[in-house]
Coordinates of C-alpha atoms in Angstrom, one line a residue:
X1288 CA 43.2 -17.1 10.5
X1289 CA 40.5 -16.3 8.0
X1290 CA 38.1 -18.3 10.1
X1291 CA 38.9 -16.2 13.1
X1292 CA 38.6 -13.1 11.4
X1293 CA 35.2 -14.2 10.3
X1294 CA 34.0 -15.3 13.4
X1295 CA 33.3 -11.6 14.6
X1296 CA 31.3 -10.4 11.4
X1297 CA 29.3 -13.6 11.5
X1298 CA 28.4 -12.9 15.3
X1299 CA 27.5 -9.3 14.5
X1300 CA 25.3 -10.2 11.6
X1301 CA 23.5 -13.0 13.8
X1302 CA 22.9 -10.6 16.4
X1303 CA 21.4 -8.0 13.8
X1304 CA 19.0 -10.6 12.5
X1305 CA 17.8 -11.6 15.9
X1306 CA 17.2 -7.8 16.5
X1307 CA 15.4 -7.4 13.3
X1308 CA 13.2 -10.4 14.5
X1309 CA 12.8 -8.8 17.8
X1310 CA 11.5 -5.6 16.1
X1311 CA 8.9 -7.9 14.1
X1312 CA 7.7 -9.2 17.4
X1313 CA 7.4 -5.9 19.2
X1314 CA 5.4 -4.5 16.2
X1315 CA 3.0 -7.3 16.3
X1316 CA 2.6 -6.7 20.0
X1317 CA 2.3 -2.9 20.1
X1318 CA 0.8 -1.9 16.7
X1319 CA -3.0 -3.2 17.4
X1320 CA -3.1 -1.0 20.6
X1321 CA -0.9 2.0 19.7
X1322 CA -2.3 2.3 16.1
X1323 CA -0.2 1.3 13.0
X1324 CA 0.0 4.7 11.6
X1325 CA 1.3 6.3 15.1
X1326 CA 4.0 3.5 15.2
X1327 CA 5.2 4.3 11.6
X1328 CA 5.2 8.0 12.1
X1329 CA 7.0 7.8 15.4
X1330 CA 9.3 5.0 14.5
X1331 CA 10.5 6.7 11.3
X1332 CA 10.8 10.1 13.2
X1333 CA 13.0 8.6 15.6
X1334 CA 15.0 6.6 13.1
X1335 CA 15.2 9.7 10.8
X1336 CA 16.7 11.7 13.5
X1337 CA 19.5 9.2 14.4
X1338 CA 20.0 8.6 10.5
X1339 CA 20.4 12.3 9.9
X1340 CA 22.8 12.9 12.8
X1341 CA 25.0 10.2 11.7
X1342 CA 25.0 11.6 8.0
X1343 CA 26.0 15.2 9.5
X1344 CA 28.5 13.6 11.7
X1345 CA 30.3 11.9 8.9
X1346 CA 30.1 14.9 6.8
X1347 CA 28.9 13.3 4.0
X1348 CA 28.6 15.7 0.7
X1349 CA 25.1 17.0 -0.2
X1350 CA 23.4 14.6 -2.7
X1351 CA 22.4 16.0 -6.1
X1352 CA 19.1 17.1 -7.1
X1353 CA 18.7 13.7 -9.1
X1354 CA 19.7 11.7 -6.3
X1355 CA 17.2 13.6 -4.0
X1356 CA 14.6 12.9 -6.5
X1357 CA 15.5 9.2 -6.9
X1358 CA 15.9 8.6 -3.1
X1359 CA 12.6 10.5 -2.4
X1360 CA 10.6 7.9 -4.6
X1361 CA 12.4 5.0 -2.8
X1362 CA 11.9 6.1 0.4
X1363 CA 8.1 6.3 -0.3
X1364 CA 8.1 3.0 -1.6
X1365 CA 10.1 1.9 1.5
X1366 CA 7.1 3.4 3.6
X1367 CA 4.7 1.2 1.6
X1368 CA 6.4 -1.7 2.1
X1369 CA 6.9 -1.1 5.9
X1370 CA 3.1 -0.4 6.4
X1371 CA 2.1 -3.5 4.5
X1372 CA 4.6 -5.7 6.2
X1373 CA 3.7 -4.3 9.7
X1374 CA 0.0 -4.7 8.9
X1375 CA 0.7 -8.4 7.9
X1376 CA 2.6 -9.0 11.2
X1377 CA -0.8 -7.9 13.1
X1378 CA -2.7 -10.4 11.1
X1379 CA -0.7 -13.5 10.5
X1380 CA 1.5 -15.8 12.9
X1381 CA 4.9 -14.2 13.1
X1382 CA 7.0 -17.3 11.8
X1383 CA 4.4 -17.5 8.8
X1384 CA 4.9 -13.7 7.9
X1385 CA 8.8 -14.1 8.3
X1386 CA 8.8 -17.2 6.0
X1387 CA 6.7 -15.9 3.1
X1388 CA 8.6 -12.7 3.4
X1389 CA 11.7 -14.4 2.2
X1390 CA 9.9 -14.6 -1.4
X1391 CA 11.1 -10.8 -2.0
X1392 CA 14.5 -12.4 -3.1
X1393 CA 12.6 -14.6 -5.7
X1394 CA 10.9 -11.5 -7.2
X1395 CA 14.2 -9.6 -7.7
X1396 CA 15.0 -11.3 -10.9
X1397 CA 11.7 -10.6 -12.7
X1398 CA 11.6 -6.9 -11.2
X1399 CA 15.2 -6.4 -12.4
X1400 CA 14.1 -7.6 -15.9
X1401 CA 11.3 -5.1 -15.8
X1402 CA 13.3 -2.0 -14.2
X1403 CA 16.8 -2.4 -15.8
X1404 CA 16.4 -5.0 -18.4
X1405 CA 18.5 -7.8 -16.9
X1406 CA 18.1 -11.3 -18.5
X1407 CA 16.6 -13.9 -16.3
X1408 CA 18.3 -17.3 -16.4
X1409 CA 16.5 -20.7 -16.6
X1410 CA 17.8 -21.5 -13.1
X1411 CA 16.5 -18.3 -11.5
X1412 CA 13.0 -19.2 -13.3
X1413 CA 13.1 -22.8 -12.0
X1414 CA 14.1 -21.5 -8.4
X1415 CA 11.4 -19.1 -8.3
X1416 CA 8.6 -21.7 -9.4
X1417 CA 10.0 -24.0 -6.8
X1418 CA 10.0 -21.3 -4.2
X1419 CA 6.3 -20.5 -5.0
X1420 CA 5.6 -24.1 -4.7
X1421 CA 6.8 -23.7 -1.1
X1422 CA 4.8 -20.6 -0.6
X1423 CA 1.7 -22.7 -1.7
X1424 CA 2.7 -25.3 0.8
X1425 CA 3.0 -22.8 3.6
X1426 CA -0.1 -21.0 3.0
X1427 CA -2.2 -24.2 2.6
X1428 CA -1.1 -25.7 6.0
X1429 CA -0.3 -22.6 8.0
X1430 CA -2.9 -23.1 10.5
X1431 CA -1.0 -25.0 13.1
X1432 CA -1.9 -25.4 16.7
X1433 CA -2.1 -22.8 19.4
X1434 CA -2.2 -19.1 19.1
X1435 CA -5.6 -18.1 18.3
X1436 CA -5.9 -15.4 15.8
X1437 CA -9.3 -14.4 16.4
X1438 CA -10.2 -10.9 15.3
X1439 CA -7.7 -10.9 12.5
X1440 CA -8.2 -11.2 8.8
X1441 CA -5.6 -13.7 7.5
X1442 CA -6.6 -13.1 3.8
X1443 CA -5.9 -9.2 4.0
X1444 CA -2.6 -10.3 6.1
X1445 CA -1.5 -12.3 3.1
X1446 CA -2.4 -9.9 0.3
X1447 CA -0.6 -7.1 2.5
X1448 CA 2.5 -9.3 2.9
X1449 CA 2.8 -10.2 -0.7
X1450 CA 2.4 -6.5 -1.7
X1451 CA 5.1 -5.9 0.8
X1452 CA 7.5 -8.5 -0.8
X1453 CA 6.5 -7.2 -4.2
X1454 CA 7.4 -3.6 -3.2
X1455 CA 10.6 -4.6 -1.3
X1456 CA 11.9 -6.4 -4.5
X1457 CA 11.5 -3.1 -6.3
X1458 CA 13.5 -1.2 -3.5
X1459 CA 16.2 -3.7 -3.8
X1460 CA 16.6 -3.3 -7.5
X1461 CA 16.4 0.4 -7.2
X1462 CA 19.2 0.3 -4.6
X1463 CA 21.3 -1.4 -7.0
X1464 CA 21.1 1.5 -9.5
X1465 CA 22.4 3.9 -6.9
X1466 CA 24.8 1.7 -4.6
X1467 CA 27.8 2.6 -6.6
X1468 CA 27.0 6.5 -6.3
X1469 CA 26.0 7.0 -2.8
X1470 CA 27.5 5.4 0.4
X1471 CA 25.5 3.3 2.9
X1472 CA 25.1 6.3 5.4
X1473 CA 23.3 8.4 2.8
X1474 CA 21.1 5.7 1.7
X1475 CA 20.1 4.9 5.2
X1476 CA 19.5 8.7 5.8
X1477 CA 17.1 8.8 3.0
X1478 CA 15.4 5.5 3.9
X1479 CA 14.5 6.9 7.4
X1480 CA 14.0 10.9 6.7
X1481 CA 11.6 10.5 3.6
X1482 CA 8.9 8.2 5.4
X1483 CA 9.4 10.6 8.4
X1484 CA 8.7 13.5 6.2
X1485 CA 5.7 11.9 4.6
X1486 CA 4.2 10.8 8.0
X1487 CA 4.4 14.2 9.5
X1488 CA 0.6 14.9 9.4
X1489 CA 0.3 11.8 11.6
X1490 CA 3.2 12.8 13.9
X1491 CA 1.7 16.4 14.4
X1492 CA -1.5 15.0 15.5
X1493 CA -3.8 15.6 12.6
X1494 CA -4.9 11.8 13.0
X1495 CA -4.9 12.1 17.0
X1496 CA -2.2 11.2 19.3
X1497 CA -0.9 8.1 20.5
X1498 CA -0.6 7.3 24.3
X1499 CA 2.3 8.8 26.0
X1500 CA 3.2 5.4 27.3
X1501 CA 3.8 4.2 23.7
X1502 CA 6.4 6.9 22.8
X1503 CA 9.4 5.2 24.4
X1504 CA 8.4 1.8 22.7
X1505 CA 8.3 4.0 19.3
X1506 CA 11.8 5.3 20.2
X1507 CA 13.1 1.9 20.6
X1508 CA 11.8 0.8 17.4
X1509 CA 13.6 3.8 15.9
X1510 CA 16.9 2.9 17.4
X1511 CA 16.6 -0.9 17.0
X1512 CA 15.8 -0.2 13.3
X1513 CA 18.9 1.9 12.7
X1514 CA 21.1 -0.3 14.6
X1515 CA 20.2 -3.4 12.7
X1516 CA 21.1 -1.6 9.6
X1517 CA 24.5 -0.4 11.1
X1518 CA 25.4 -3.8 12.3
X1519 CA 24.5 -5.6 9.1
X1520 CA 26.6 -2.8 7.2
X1521 CA 29.5 -3.4 9.7
X1522 CA 29.4 -7.2 9.1
X1523 CA 29.2 -7.0 5.4
X1524 CA 32.0 -4.7 5.3
X1525 CA 34.3 -7.1 7.1
X1526 CA 33.3 -10.5 5.6
X1527 CA 32.2 -11.8 2.2
X1528 CA 28.3 -11.7 1.4
X1529 CA 28.3 -15.3 0.5
X1530 CA 29.4 -16.1 4.2
X1531 CA 26.7 -14.0 5.8
X1532 CA 23.6 -14.2 3.3
X1533 CA 22.5 -17.6 4.7
X1534 CA 22.4 -16.2 8.2
X1535 CA 19.5 -14.2 7.1
X1536 CA 17.3 -17.2 7.1
X1537 CA 17.9 -17.7 10.9
X1538 CA 15.1 -14.9 11.4
X1539 CA 12.6 -17.9 11.0
X1540 CA 14.0 -19.5 14.0
X1541 CA 13.9 -16.5 16.1
X1542 CA 10.4 -15.5 14.7
X1543 CA 9.2 -19.0 15.7
X1544 CA 10.7 -18.7 19.2
X1545 CA 9.3 -15.1 19.7
X1546 CA 6.0 -16.3 18.4
X1547 CA 5.7 -18.9 20.8
X1548 CA 6.9 -17.4 23.9
X1549 CA 5.0 -13.9 23.5
X1550 CA 2.1 -15.1 21.2
X1551 CA 1.6 -18.8 21.9
X1552 CA 2.1 -19.4 18.2
X1553 CA 3.0 -22.9 17.0
X1554 CA 3.0 -23.3 13.3
X1555 CA 2.3 -26.7 11.7
X1556 CA 4.8 -28.8 9.8
X1557 CA 3.5 -27.4 6.2
X1558 CA 5.0 -24.0 7.3
X1559 CA 8.2 -25.4 7.9
X1560 CA 8.2 -27.6 4.9
X1561 CA 7.4 -24.7 2.8
X1562 CA 9.9 -22.4 4.6
X1563 CA 12.6 -25.0 3.9
X1564 CA 11.7 -24.9 0.2
X1565 CA 11.6 -21.2 0.0
X1566 CA 15.0 -20.9 1.7
X1567 CA 16.6 -23.3 -0.7
X1568 CA 15.0 -21.6 -3.8
X1569 CA 16.5 -18.3 -2.5
X1570 CA 20.0 -19.9 -2.1
X1571 CA 19.8 -21.3 -5.5
X1572 CA 19.1 -17.9 -6.8
X1573 CA 21.9 -16.2 -4.7
X1574 CA 24.6 -18.9 -5.7
X1575 CA 23.6 -19.0 -9.3
X1576 CA 23.8 -15.2 -9.4
X1577 CA 27.3 -15.4 -7.8
X1578 CA 28.8 -18.0 -10.2
X1579 CA 27.1 -16.2 -13.1
X1580 CA 28.7 -12.9 -12.2
X1581 CA 32.1 -14.6 -11.9
X1582 CA 31.8 -16.1 -15.3
X1583 CA 31.0 -12.8 -16.8
X1584 CA 34.1 -11.2 -15.2
X1585 CA 36.1 -14.3 -16.0
X1586 CA 37.0 -15.1 -12.4
X1587 CA 37.2 -18.5 -11.2
X1588 CA 34.3 -20.0 -9.4
X1589 CA 36.4 -21.4 -6.7
X1590 CA 38.0 -18.0 -5.9
X1591 CA 36.5 -17.8 -2.4
X1592 CA 38.2 -16.8 0.9
X1593 CA 39.5 -19.7 2.8

């Protein structure tokens, strides 16, 4: 019975992850011609309109002044992460950006130590070191075959990507500070509306206007971005996180498929080997945190849904 109940959330999460990889591929294909600043401005504008409409439709209470200040800061950091990651997508192979992006999970522990004083376990330290060994392998041998990247700057792409992962680790830790105070609808509203407001100078044309033909694509990006959040929220509300979290890593498979089909990218074996090490490290951290939390609350580690 439990297996049948979990099947639908697993399918929903899998679809959402595939859609997220599709967004990355669309950004990689559209951003160079449309302009990354225009893509960000209009993507968040459309996403912000949808998120605010849902917020109003669900009649959520007005957030406090402290919450508005907090989420404004977090929203601006989210914008920074989006800009740097989208830029990295235009400079790196799709699968490479996806694999290295997983390192954000390894950075959560040290960031939590800095921001909220959480202790870092030796297991987390060891997993992080192992994971960054995987990063070194992936970066060293990610030349691959096929998929010319002439006209791009791989060094800037890598710097931008790791800046994004560091920023995203801070976003995740900040979310933990407010997750028990605001619901997901309110958080999603700020995540989209704050960047949309910050990018208004671009939206109103102070830096030129995008081609009209690009606007439908920007609208699709906004709708897909919100849809991914909605579907993942739906899935996690109906199944244990431990059941769904490993699915996140299927994004690498989708990225490899999209990269090969649309951009003629075929990463070499070092990227795949490095990705396996990174993913294994992330799962060690996730499961170790799960069991450590259960020990702290004196719950049996075997108390998992069948």
